[in-house]
């Protein structure tokens, strides 16, 4: 789902995270294609599911691979990239 | 790419309401928590309950980025003079009147190229070739060191640090490893002529675009 949202450009960034200099997807320091490449390399052991820090019932998916750290959550129909760090 | 328009509805998390809410796209001034800037009149989704802007769609990110101040950071390394001569050689291949700005362009171009390959082994092996070159020079008399100094964007700085982290090399060794790749392109058998490396051709296009 995260991959599809990146491919189609239909993802969003939570407003409070949009100006975060460390959200490399928001700043444009990394492209959607680069994030897709990281997600494609993630296997089960590179993925964790954690509850959202303040809103019950929403899971945050954390992908960490090769020094990348990607946090994403889904609120149907939207995919939100909370952070893309390196 | 999907483009949203004012009036389109979506769902989002509203931390002020502490819930999943319905949000409506519209044009808003978006102020950021860090107080650094404000993006005026960008398409964003606001919570229907409290009006807080909760989501920035991908299509608004370019407008948002323009509001971020450009941060320059210094890059200063001491290099043997032949390394700078390599940067100058490529610069003069791609523009007729090269300046120090073109040294930076060449360095940044190859750094980005290496970073996009994600091949730390190639950087490490280039660093080993640099050490071998230094050894060869030892018996030939002194090579002066010269300072490479310019201000670089925070993005280029991040690329450089990424290469440093992946290779485990220090900054000057990383810069020299990058220059080693440049050296291979300009001193190779097909460096000049119809079969010149595609990197040189592309760099020429970049230089022409930049000076447009």
PDB file of C-alpha atoms in Angstrom:
ATOM      1  CA  UNK A   1       0.000   0.000   0.000  1.00  0.00           C
ATOM      2  CA  UNK A   2       2.793   2.414   0.938  1.00  0.00           C
ATOM      3  CA  UNK A   3       4.524   1.518  -2.300  1.00  0.00           C
ATOM      4  CA  UNK A   4       1.392   2.104  -4.380  1.00  0.00           C
ATOM      5  CA  UNK A   5       0.846   5.492  -2.750  1.00  0.00           C
ATOM      6  CA  UNK A   6       4.410   6.534  -3.600  1.00  0.00           C
ATOM      7  CA  UNK A   7       4.118   5.270  -7.153  1.00  0.00           C
ATOM      8  CA  UNK A   8       0.865   7.094  -7.774  1.00  0.00           C
ATOM      9  CA  UNK A   9       1.885  10.235  -5.844  1.00  0.00           C
ATOM     10  CA  UNK A  10      -1.271   9.954  -3.772  1.00  0.00           C
ATOM     11  CA  UNK A  11       0.449   9.952  -0.374  1.00  0.00           C
ATOM     12  CA  UNK A  12       0.377  12.743   2.193  1.00  0.00           C
ATOM     13  CA  UNK A  13       2.542  14.013   5.019  1.00  0.00           C
ATOM     14  CA  UNK A  14       0.992  14.805   8.425  1.00  0.00           C
ATOM     15  CA  UNK A  15       0.951  18.631   8.574  1.00  0.00           C
ATOM     16  CA  UNK A  16       3.056  18.779  11.735  1.00  0.00           C
ATOM     17  CA  UNK A  17       5.777  16.694  10.123  1.00  0.00           C
ATOM     18  CA  UNK A  18       5.794  18.444   6.773  1.00  0.00           C
ATOM     19  CA  UNK A  19       8.416  21.042   7.765  1.00  0.00           C
ATOM     20  CA  UNK A  20      10.561  18.565   9.661  1.00  0.00           C
ATOM     21  CA  UNK A  21      14.046  18.880   8.157  1.00  0.00           C
ATOM     22  CA  UNK A  22      14.602  15.228   8.958  1.00  0.00           C
ATOM     23  CA  UNK A  23      11.653  14.037   6.903  1.00  0.00           C
ATOM     24  CA  UNK A  24      13.699  13.560   3.764  1.00  0.00           C
ATOM     25  CA  UNK A  25      10.647  12.797   1.630  1.00  0.00           C
ATOM     26  CA  UNK A  26       9.022  16.077   2.670  1.00  0.00           C
ATOM     27  CA  UNK A  27      12.203  18.081   2.094  1.00  0.00           C
ATOM     28  CA  UNK A  28      12.781  16.475  -1.290  1.00  0.00           C
ATOM     29  CA  UNK A  29      16.211  15.163  -0.269  1.00  0.00           C
ATOM     30  CA  UNK A  30      15.025  11.704  -1.315  1.00  0.00           C
ATOM     31  CA  UNK A  31      12.647  10.808  -4.097  1.00  0.00           C
ATOM     32  CA  UNK A  32       9.652   8.504  -4.088  1.00  0.00           C
ATOM     33  CA  UNK A  33      11.685   6.084  -6.224  1.00  0.00           C
ATOM     34  CA  UNK A  34      14.419   5.903  -3.571  1.00  0.00           C
ATOM     35  CA  UNK A  35      11.879   5.198  -0.827  1.00  0.00           C
ATOM     36  CA  UNK A  36      10.251   2.506  -2.991  1.00  0.00           C
ATOM     37  CA  UNK A  37      13.684   0.893  -3.444  1.00  0.00           C
ATOM     38  CA  UNK A  38      14.131   0.731   0.340  1.00  0.00           C
ATOM     39  CA  UNK A  39      10.627  -0.660   0.920  1.00  0.00           C
ATOM     40  CA  UNK A  40      11.214  -3.296  -1.775  1.00  0.00           C
ATOM     41  CA  UNK A  41      14.240  -4.547   0.152  1.00  0.00           C
ATOM     42  CA  UNK A  42      12.327  -4.833   3.439  1.00  0.00           C
ATOM     43  CA  UNK A  43      11.449  -8.323   4.605  1.00  0.00           C
ATOM     44  CA  UNK A  44       9.391  -9.298   7.632  1.00  0.00           C
ATOM     45  CA  UNK A  45      12.268  -8.762  10.024  1.00  0.00           C
ATOM     46  CA  UNK A  46      12.643  -5.153   8.843  1.00  0.00           C
ATOM     47  CA  UNK A  47       9.063  -4.278   9.725  1.00  0.00           C
ATOM     48  CA  UNK A  48       7.476  -3.441  13.056  1.00  0.00           C
ATOM     49  CA  UNK A  49       3.951  -2.364  13.882  1.00  0.00           C
ATOM     50  CA  UNK A  50       3.477   0.067  16.762  1.00  0.00           C
ATOM     51  CA  UNK A  51       0.438   1.916  18.077  1.00  0.00           C
ATOM     52  CA  UNK A  52       0.301   5.627  17.175  1.00  0.00           C
ATOM     53  CA  UNK A  53       1.699   7.692  20.064  1.00  0.00           C
ATOM     54  CA  UNK A  54      -1.469   9.701  20.634  1.00  0.00           C
ATOM     55  CA  UNK A  55      -4.377   8.298  18.667  1.00  0.00           C
ATOM     56  CA  UNK A  56      -5.782   4.938  19.646  1.00  0.00           C
ATOM     57  CA  UNK A  57      -6.635   2.405  17.002  1.00  0.00           C
ATOM     58  CA  UNK A  58      -4.062   3.587  14.470  1.00  0.00           C
ATOM     59  CA  UNK A  59      -0.992   1.469  13.824  1.00  0.00           C
ATOM     60  CA  UNK A  60       2.292   2.955  12.664  1.00  0.00           C
ATOM     61  CA  UNK A  61       4.368   0.709  10.422  1.00  0.00           C
ATOM     62  CA  UNK A  62       8.094   1.122  10.935  1.00  0.00           C
ATOM     63  CA  UNK A  63      10.497  -0.089   8.250  1.00  0.00           C
ATOM     64  CA  UNK A  64      14.205  -0.054   9.015  1.00  0.00           C
ATOM     65  CA  UNK A  65      16.745  -1.262   6.523  1.00  0.00           C
ATOM     66  CA  UNK A  66      20.300  -0.274   5.497  1.00  0.00           C
ATOM     67  CA  UNK A  67      20.291   2.772   7.762  1.00  0.00           C
ATOM     68  CA  UNK A  68      16.891   3.933   6.537  1.00  0.00           C
ATOM     69  CA  UNK A  69      14.029   4.479   8.932  1.00  0.00           C
ATOM     70  CA  UNK A  70      10.565   4.890   7.435  1.00  0.00           C
ATOM     71  CA  UNK A  71       7.378   5.385   9.445  1.00  0.00           C
ATOM     72  CA  UNK A  72       4.032   5.196   7.710  1.00  0.00           C
ATOM     73  CA  UNK A  73       0.393   4.844   8.717  1.00  0.00           C
ATOM     74  CA  UNK A  74      -2.783   4.306   6.800  1.00  0.00           C
ATOM     75  CA  UNK A  75      -6.065   6.112   7.284  1.00  0.00           C
ATOM     76  CA  UNK A  76      -8.214   4.797   4.509  1.00  0.00           C
ATOM     77  CA  UNK A  77      -8.005   6.000   1.750  1.00  0.00           C
ATOM     78  CA  UNK A  78      -4.865   7.952   2.564  1.00  0.00           C
ATOM     79  CA  UNK A  79      -1.274   6.846   3.210  1.00  0.00           C
ATOM     80  CA  UNK A  80       0.739   9.137   5.507  1.00  0.00           C
ATOM     81  CA  UNK A  81       4.536   9.197   5.647  1.00  0.00           C
ATOM     82  CA  UNK A  82       5.283  10.254   9.210  1.00  0.00           C
ATOM     83  CA  UNK A  83       9.032  10.148   8.702  1.00  0.00           C
ATOM     84  CA  UNK A  84      11.670   9.108   6.214  1.00  0.00           C
ATOM     85  CA  UNK A  85      15.071   9.356   7.907  1.00  0.00           C
ATOM     86  CA  UNK A  86      18.528   8.126   7.169  1.00  0.00           C
TER      87      UNK A  86
ATOM     88  CA  UNK B   1       0.080  11.189  -9.853  1.00  0.00           C
ATOM     89  CA  UNK B   2      -3.182  11.975  -8.152  1.00  0.00           C
ATOM     90  CA  UNK B   3      -4.014  15.676  -7.835  1.00  0.00           C
ATOM     91  CA  UNK B   4      -6.522  16.722  -5.220  1.00  0.00           C
ATOM     92  CA  UNK B   5      -8.620  19.847  -5.559  1.00  0.00           C
ATOM     93  CA  UNK B   6     -10.236  22.204  -3.061  1.00  0.00           C
ATOM     94  CA  UNK B   7     -13.395  20.608  -1.723  1.00  0.00           C
ATOM     95  CA  UNK B   8     -12.158  17.015  -2.024  1.00  0.00           C
ATOM     96  CA  UNK B   9     -12.559  15.039   1.171  1.00  0.00           C
ATOM     97  CA  UNK B  10     -10.217  12.603   2.873  1.00  0.00           C
ATOM     98  CA  UNK B  11      -9.580  11.049   6.257  1.00  0.00           C
ATOM     99  CA  UNK B  12      -6.673  12.031   8.482  1.00  0.00           C
ATOM    100  CA  UNK B  13      -5.479  12.035  12.064  1.00  0.00           C
ATOM    101  CA  UNK B  14      -6.170  15.210  14.002  1.00  0.00           C
ATOM    102  CA  UNK B  15      -3.947  15.381  17.075  1.00  0.00           C
ATOM    103  CA  UNK B  16      -5.947  18.329  18.446  1.00  0.00           C
ATOM    104  CA  UNK B  17      -9.142  16.248  18.321  1.00  0.00           C
ATOM    105  CA  UNK B  18      -7.236  13.068  19.180  1.00  0.00           C
ATOM    106  CA  UNK B  19      -9.076  11.065  16.554  1.00  0.00           C
ATOM    107  CA  UNK B  20      -9.398   9.958  12.971  1.00  0.00           C
ATOM    108  CA  UNK B  21     -11.371  12.768  11.369  1.00  0.00           C
ATOM    109  CA  UNK B  22     -12.840  13.758   8.060  1.00  0.00           C
ATOM    110  CA  UNK B  23     -10.735  16.468   6.437  1.00  0.00           C
ATOM    111  CA  UNK B  24     -11.410  18.731   3.492  1.00  0.00           C
ATOM    112  CA  UNK B  25      -8.853  20.023   1.025  1.00  0.00           C
ATOM    113  CA  UNK B  26      -8.563  23.749   0.612  1.00  0.00           C
ATOM    114  CA  UNK B  27      -5.968  26.487   0.281  1.00  0.00           C
ATOM    115  CA  UNK B  28      -4.407  27.356   3.625  1.00  0.00           C
ATOM    116  CA  UNK B  29      -1.456  29.194   5.107  1.00  0.00           C
ATOM    117  CA  UNK B  30       0.458  26.481   6.881  1.00  0.00           C
ATOM    118  CA  UNK B  31       2.523  27.560   9.882  1.00  0.00           C
ATOM    119  CA  UNK B  32       5.018  25.101  11.228  1.00  0.00           C
ATOM    120  CA  UNK B  33       5.781  24.103  14.781  1.00  0.00           C
ATOM    121  CA  UNK B  34       9.447  24.992  14.378  1.00  0.00           C
ATOM    122  CA  UNK B  35       8.489  28.606  13.643  1.00  0.00           C
ATOM    123  CA  UNK B  36      10.970  28.743  10.766  1.00  0.00           C
ATOM    124  CA  UNK B  37       8.469  29.640   8.132  1.00  0.00           C
ATOM    125  CA  UNK B  38       5.005  29.708   6.794  1.00  0.00           C
ATOM    126  CA  UNK B  39       3.822  28.298   3.516  1.00  0.00           C
ATOM    127  CA  UNK B  40       1.182  30.607   2.147  1.00  0.00           C
ATOM    128  CA  UNK B  41      -1.851  29.444   0.222  1.00  0.00           C
ATOM    129  CA  UNK B  42      -0.988  25.797  -0.309  1.00  0.00           C
ATOM    130  CA  UNK B  43      -3.457  23.003  -0.858  1.00  0.00           C
ATOM    131  CA  UNK B  44      -3.817  21.111   2.416  1.00  0.00           C
ATOM    132  CA  UNK B  45      -6.490  19.147   4.214  1.00  0.00           C
ATOM    133  CA  UNK B  46      -8.050  20.681   7.325  1.00  0.00           C
ATOM    134  CA  UNK B  47      -9.993  18.880  10.047  1.00  0.00           C
ATOM    135  CA  UNK B  48     -13.733  19.393   9.587  1.00  0.00           C
ATOM    136  CA  UNK B  49     -14.203  19.484  13.353  1.00  0.00           C
ATOM    137  CA  UNK B  50     -11.604  22.025  14.495  1.00  0.00           C
ATOM    138  CA  UNK B  51     -10.144  23.494  11.301  1.00  0.00           C
ATOM    139  CA  UNK B  52      -6.551  22.462  12.067  1.00  0.00           C
ATOM    140  CA  UNK B  53      -4.514  21.687   8.976  1.00  0.00           C
ATOM    141  CA  UNK B  54      -3.804  17.990   9.287  1.00  0.00           C
ATOM    142  CA  UNK B  55      -2.423  16.743   5.959  1.00  0.00           C
ATOM    143  CA  UNK B  56      -0.179  17.993   3.199  1.00  0.00           C
ATOM    144  CA  UNK B  57      -0.651  16.072  -0.063  1.00  0.00           C
ATOM    145  CA  UNK B  58       2.367  15.176  -2.210  1.00  0.00           C
ATOM    146  CA  UNK B  59       1.371  17.759  -4.817  1.00  0.00           C
ATOM    147  CA  UNK B  60       1.884  20.583  -2.274  1.00  0.00           C
ATOM    148  CA  UNK B  61       5.359  19.501  -1.190  1.00  0.00           C
ATOM    149  CA  UNK B  62       7.239  21.486  -3.891  1.00  0.00           C
ATOM    150  CA  UNK B  63       5.510  24.699  -2.741  1.00  0.00           C
ATOM    151  CA  UNK B  64       6.292  23.799   0.845  1.00  0.00           C
ATOM    152  CA  UNK B  65       9.964  23.183   0.076  1.00  0.00           C
ATOM    153  CA  UNK B  66      10.300  26.637  -1.426  1.00  0.00           C
ATOM    154  CA  UNK B  67       9.520  28.112   1.993  1.00  0.00           C
ATOM    155  CA  UNK B  68      12.403  26.289   3.650  1.00  0.00           C
ATOM    156  CA  UNK B  69      15.477  28.470   4.016  1.00  0.00           C
ATOM    157  CA  UNK B  70      18.461  27.182   2.056  1.00  0.00           C
ATOM    158  CA  UNK B  71      21.158  26.231   4.518  1.00  0.00           C
ATOM    159  CA  UNK B  72      24.739  26.371   3.330  1.00  0.00           C
ATOM    160  CA  UNK B  73      27.458  24.531   5.187  1.00  0.00           C
ATOM    161  CA  UNK B  74      31.203  24.848   4.665  1.00  0.00           C
ATOM    162  CA  UNK B  75      33.170  22.075   3.009  1.00  0.00           C
ATOM    163  CA  UNK B  76      36.879  22.455   3.649  1.00  0.00           C
ATOM    164  CA  UNK B  77      39.420  19.755   2.949  1.00  0.00           C
ATOM    165  CA  UNK B  78      43.129  19.736   2.203  1.00  0.00           C
ATOM    166  CA  UNK B  79      43.973  17.781  -0.925  1.00  0.00           C
ATOM    167  CA  UNK B  80      47.116  17.031  -2.901  1.00  0.00           C
ATOM    168  CA  UNK B  81      47.327  19.464  -5.833  1.00  0.00           C
ATOM    169  CA  UNK B  82      46.791  16.711  -8.462  1.00  0.00           C
ATOM    170  CA  UNK B  83      43.303  16.070  -7.058  1.00  0.00           C
ATOM    171  CA  UNK B  84      42.289  19.661  -7.728  1.00  0.00           C
ATOM    172  CA  UNK B  85      43.839  19.454 -11.184  1.00  0.00           C
ATOM    173  CA  UNK B  86      41.513  16.529 -11.930  1.00  0.00           C
ATOM    174  CA  UNK B  87      38.461  18.574 -10.906  1.00  0.00           C
ATOM    175  CA  UNK B  88      39.733  21.451 -13.048  1.00  0.00           C
ATOM    176  CA  UNK B  89      40.358  19.150 -16.005  1.00  0.00           C
ATOM    177  CA  UNK B  90      36.756  17.941 -16.000  1.00  0.00           C
ATOM    178  CA  UNK B  91      35.447  21.449 -15.444  1.00  0.00           C
ATOM    179  CA  UNK B  92      37.278  22.662 -18.530  1.00  0.00           C
ATOM    180  CA  UNK B  93      35.879  19.731 -20.499  1.00  0.00           C
ATOM    181  CA  UNK B  94      32.314  20.675 -19.718  1.00  0.00           C
ATOM    182  CA  UNK B  95      32.398  24.503 -19.802  1.00  0.00           C
ATOM    183  CA  UNK B  96      34.616  26.892 -21.689  1.00  0.00           C
ATOM    184  CA  UNK B  97      35.319  29.167 -18.713  1.00  0.00           C
ATOM    185  CA  UNK B  98      35.426  27.051 -15.566  1.00  0.00           C
ATOM    186  CA  UNK B  99      35.328  28.625 -12.116  1.00  0.00           C
ATOM    187  CA  UNK B 100      35.537  27.148  -8.598  1.00  0.00           C
ATOM    188  CA  UNK B 101      31.759  26.752  -8.800  1.00  0.00           C
ATOM    189  CA  UNK B 102      32.340  24.110 -11.449  1.00  0.00           C
ATOM    190  CA  UNK B 103      34.720  22.206  -9.153  1.00  0.00           C
ATOM    191  CA  UNK B 104      31.821  21.968  -6.734  1.00  0.00           C
ATOM    192  CA  UNK B 105      29.440  20.928  -9.493  1.00  0.00           C
ATOM    193  CA  UNK B 106      31.741  18.115 -10.624  1.00  0.00           C
ATOM    194  CA  UNK B 107      32.282  16.895  -7.072  1.00  0.00           C
ATOM    195  CA  UNK B 108      28.565  17.017  -6.280  1.00  0.00           C
ATOM    196  CA  UNK B 109      27.645  15.262  -9.530  1.00  0.00           C
ATOM    197  CA  UNK B 110      29.942  12.302  -8.888  1.00  0.00           C
ATOM    198  CA  UNK B 111      28.999  12.171  -5.187  1.00  0.00           C
ATOM    199  CA  UNK B 112      25.319  11.914  -6.116  1.00  0.00           C
ATOM    200  CA  UNK B 113      26.121   9.322  -8.755  1.00  0.00           C
ATOM    201  CA  UNK B 114      27.949   7.168  -6.206  1.00  0.00           C
ATOM    202  CA  UNK B 115      25.250   7.667  -3.571  1.00  0.00           C
ATOM    203  CA  UNK B 116      22.552   6.591  -6.038  1.00  0.00           C
ATOM    204  CA  UNK B 117      24.470   3.381  -6.758  1.00  0.00           C
ATOM    205  CA  UNK B 118      24.536   2.580  -3.032  1.00  0.00           C
ATOM    206  CA  UNK B 119      27.787   0.699  -3.531  1.00  0.00           C
ATOM    207  CA  UNK B 120      29.971   1.445  -0.501  1.00  0.00           C
ATOM    208  CA  UNK B 121      32.474  -1.158  -1.730  1.00  0.00           C
ATOM    209  CA  UNK B 122      33.210   0.958  -4.821  1.00  0.00           C
ATOM    210  CA  UNK B 123      33.961   3.988  -2.640  1.00  0.00           C
ATOM    211  CA  UNK B 124      36.218   1.951  -0.363  1.00  0.00           C
ATOM    212  CA  UNK B 125      38.084   0.492  -3.322  1.00  0.00           C
ATOM    213  CA  UNK B 126      38.551   3.981  -4.839  1.00  0.00           C
ATOM    214  CA  UNK B 127      39.985   5.116  -1.492  1.00  0.00           C
ATOM    215  CA  UNK B 128      42.465   2.221  -1.674  1.00  0.00           C
ATOM    216  CA  UNK B 129      43.494   3.346  -5.183  1.00  0.00           C
ATOM    217  CA  UNK B 130      44.080   6.848  -3.779  1.00  0.00           C
ATOM    218  CA  UNK B 131      46.415   5.413  -1.125  1.00  0.00           C
ATOM    219  CA  UNK B 132      48.299   3.490  -3.830  1.00  0.00           C
ATOM    220  CA  UNK B 133      48.691   6.733  -5.842  1.00  0.00           C
ATOM    221  CA  UNK B 134      50.064   8.480  -2.746  1.00  0.00           C
ATOM    222  CA  UNK B 135      52.597   5.667  -2.342  1.00  0.00           C
ATOM    223  CA  UNK B 136      53.724   6.010  -5.965  1.00  0.00           C
ATOM    224  CA  UNK B 137      54.211   9.755  -5.486  1.00  0.00           C
ATOM    225  CA  UNK B 138      56.440   9.337  -2.459  1.00  0.00           C
ATOM    226  CA  UNK B 139      59.543   8.680  -4.500  1.00  0.00           C
ATOM    227  CA  UNK B 140      58.910  11.538  -6.930  1.00  0.00           C
ATOM    228  CA  UNK B 141      59.410  14.552  -4.711  1.00  0.00           C
ATOM    229  CA  UNK B 142      56.898  16.700  -2.924  1.00  0.00           C
ATOM    230  CA  UNK B 143      53.307  17.246  -3.928  1.00  0.00           C
ATOM    231  CA  UNK B 144      51.860  20.415  -2.405  1.00  0.00           C
ATOM    232  CA  UNK B 145      48.593  20.315  -0.558  1.00  0.00           C
ATOM    233  CA  UNK B 146      45.886  22.749  -1.495  1.00  0.00           C
ATOM    234  CA  UNK B 147      42.714  23.721   0.234  1.00  0.00           C
ATOM    235  CA  UNK B 148      39.392  22.908  -1.362  1.00  0.00           C
ATOM    236  CA  UNK B 149      36.917  25.248   0.213  1.00  0.00           C
ATOM    237  CA  UNK B 150      33.374  26.139  -0.660  1.00  0.00           C
ATOM    238  CA  UNK B 151      29.931  26.345   0.807  1.00  0.00           C
ATOM    239  CA  UNK B 152      27.648  23.474  -0.057  1.00  0.00           C
ATOM    240  CA  UNK B 153      23.924  22.919   0.316  1.00  0.00           C
ATOM    241  CA  UNK B 154      22.646  20.908   3.254  1.00  0.00           C
ATOM    242  CA  UNK B 155      21.484  18.300   0.736  1.00  0.00           C
ATOM    243  CA  UNK B 156      24.962  17.828  -0.733  1.00  0.00           C
ATOM    244  CA  UNK B 157      26.345  17.736   2.813  1.00  0.00           C
ATOM    245  CA  UNK B 158      23.854  14.959   3.648  1.00  0.00           C
ATOM    246  CA  UNK B 159      24.917  13.030   0.531  1.00  0.00           C
ATOM    247  CA  UNK B 160      28.558  13.347   1.543  1.00  0.00           C
ATOM    248  CA  UNK B 161      27.826  12.186   5.084  1.00  0.00           C
ATOM    249  CA  UNK B 162      25.824   9.264   3.690  1.00  0.00           C
ATOM    250  CA  UNK B 163      28.858   8.157   1.668  1.00  0.00           C
ATOM    251  CA  UNK B 164      31.084   8.648   4.742  1.00  0.00           C
ATOM    252  CA  UNK B 165      28.799   6.514   6.890  1.00  0.00           C
ATOM    253  CA  UNK B 166      28.466   3.750   4.313  1.00  0.00           C
ATOM    254  CA  UNK B 167      32.184   3.554   3.597  1.00  0.00           C
ATOM    255  CA  UNK B 168      33.474   4.295   7.111  1.00  0.00           C
ATOM    256  CA  UNK B 169      35.848   6.874   5.586  1.00  0.00           C
ATOM    257  CA  UNK B 170      36.645  10.332   6.912  1.00  0.00           C
ATOM    258  CA  UNK B 171      35.556  13.408   4.982  1.00  0.00           C
ATOM    259  CA  UNK B 172      38.822  14.102   3.152  1.00  0.00           C
ATOM    260  CA  UNK B 173      39.236  10.406   2.261  1.00  0.00           C
ATOM    261  CA  UNK B 174      35.656  10.340   0.941  1.00  0.00           C
ATOM    262  CA  UNK B 175      36.227  13.459  -1.165  1.00  0.00           C
ATOM    263  CA  UNK B 176      39.433  11.945  -2.527  1.00  0.00           C
ATOM    264  CA  UNK B 177      37.641   8.669  -3.325  1.00  0.00           C
ATOM    265  CA  UNK B 178      35.012  10.629  -5.261  1.00  0.00           C
ATOM    266  CA  UNK B 179      37.771  12.447  -7.165  1.00  0.00           C
ATOM    267  CA  UNK B 180      39.298   9.071  -7.987  1.00  0.00           C
ATOM    268  CA  UNK B 181      36.136   8.225  -9.933  1.00  0.00           C
ATOM    269  CA  UNK B 182      36.478  11.530 -11.765  1.00  0.00           C
ATOM    270  CA  UNK B 183      40.112  10.674 -12.487  1.00  0.00           C
ATOM    271  CA  UNK B 184      39.114   7.376 -14.097  1.00  0.00           C
ATOM    272  CA  UNK B 185      36.654   9.158 -16.369  1.00  0.00           C
ATOM    273  CA  UNK B 186      39.120  11.815 -17.544  1.00  0.00           C
ATOM    274  CA  UNK B 187      42.248   9.723 -17.820  1.00  0.00           C
ATOM    275  CA  UNK B 188      40.696   6.601 -19.356  1.00  0.00           C
ATOM    276  CA  UNK B 189      41.506   5.557 -22.930  1.00  0.00           C
ATOM    277  CA  UNK B 190      38.194   6.938 -24.243  1.00  0.00           C
ATOM    278  CA  UNK B 191      38.264  10.099 -22.160  1.00  0.00           C
ATOM    279  CA  UNK B 192      38.220  12.305 -25.235  1.00  0.00           C
ATOM    280  CA  UNK B 193      36.406  11.691 -28.473  1.00  0.00           C
ATOM    281  CA  UNK B 194      33.214  10.118 -29.693  1.00  0.00           C
ATOM    282  CA  UNK B 195      33.272   7.427 -27.001  1.00  0.00           C
ATOM    283  CA  UNK B 196      33.758   9.735 -24.055  1.00  0.00           C
ATOM    284  CA  UNK B 197      32.170   8.512 -20.795  1.00  0.00           C
ATOM    285  CA  UNK B 198      28.446   9.232 -20.519  1.00  0.00           C
ATOM    286  CA  UNK B 199      29.190  10.992 -17.236  1.00  0.00           C
ATOM    287  CA  UNK B 200      31.131  13.716 -19.066  1.00  0.00           C
ATOM    288  CA  UNK B 201      28.361  14.134 -21.650  1.00  0.00           C
ATOM    289  CA  UNK B 202      25.740  14.384 -18.942  1.00  0.00           C
ATOM    290  CA  UNK B 203      27.818  16.753 -16.851  1.00  0.00           C
ATOM    291  CA  UNK B 204      28.174  19.035 -19.871  1.00  0.00           C
ATOM    292  CA  UNK B 205      24.392  19.080 -20.160  1.00  0.00           C
ATOM    293  CA  UNK B 206      24.072  19.874 -16.432  1.00  0.00           C
ATOM    294  CA  UNK B 207      26.601  22.715 -16.742  1.00  0.00           C
ATOM    295  CA  UNK B 208      24.809  24.169 -19.745  1.00  0.00           C
ATOM    296  CA  UNK B 209      21.491  23.929 -17.943  1.00  0.00           C
ATOM    297  CA  UNK B 210      22.888  25.634 -14.856  1.00  0.00           C
ATOM    298  CA  UNK B 211      24.293  28.516 -16.864  1.00  0.00           C
ATOM    299  CA  UNK B 212      21.059  28.981 -18.853  1.00  0.00           C
TER     300      UNK B 212
END
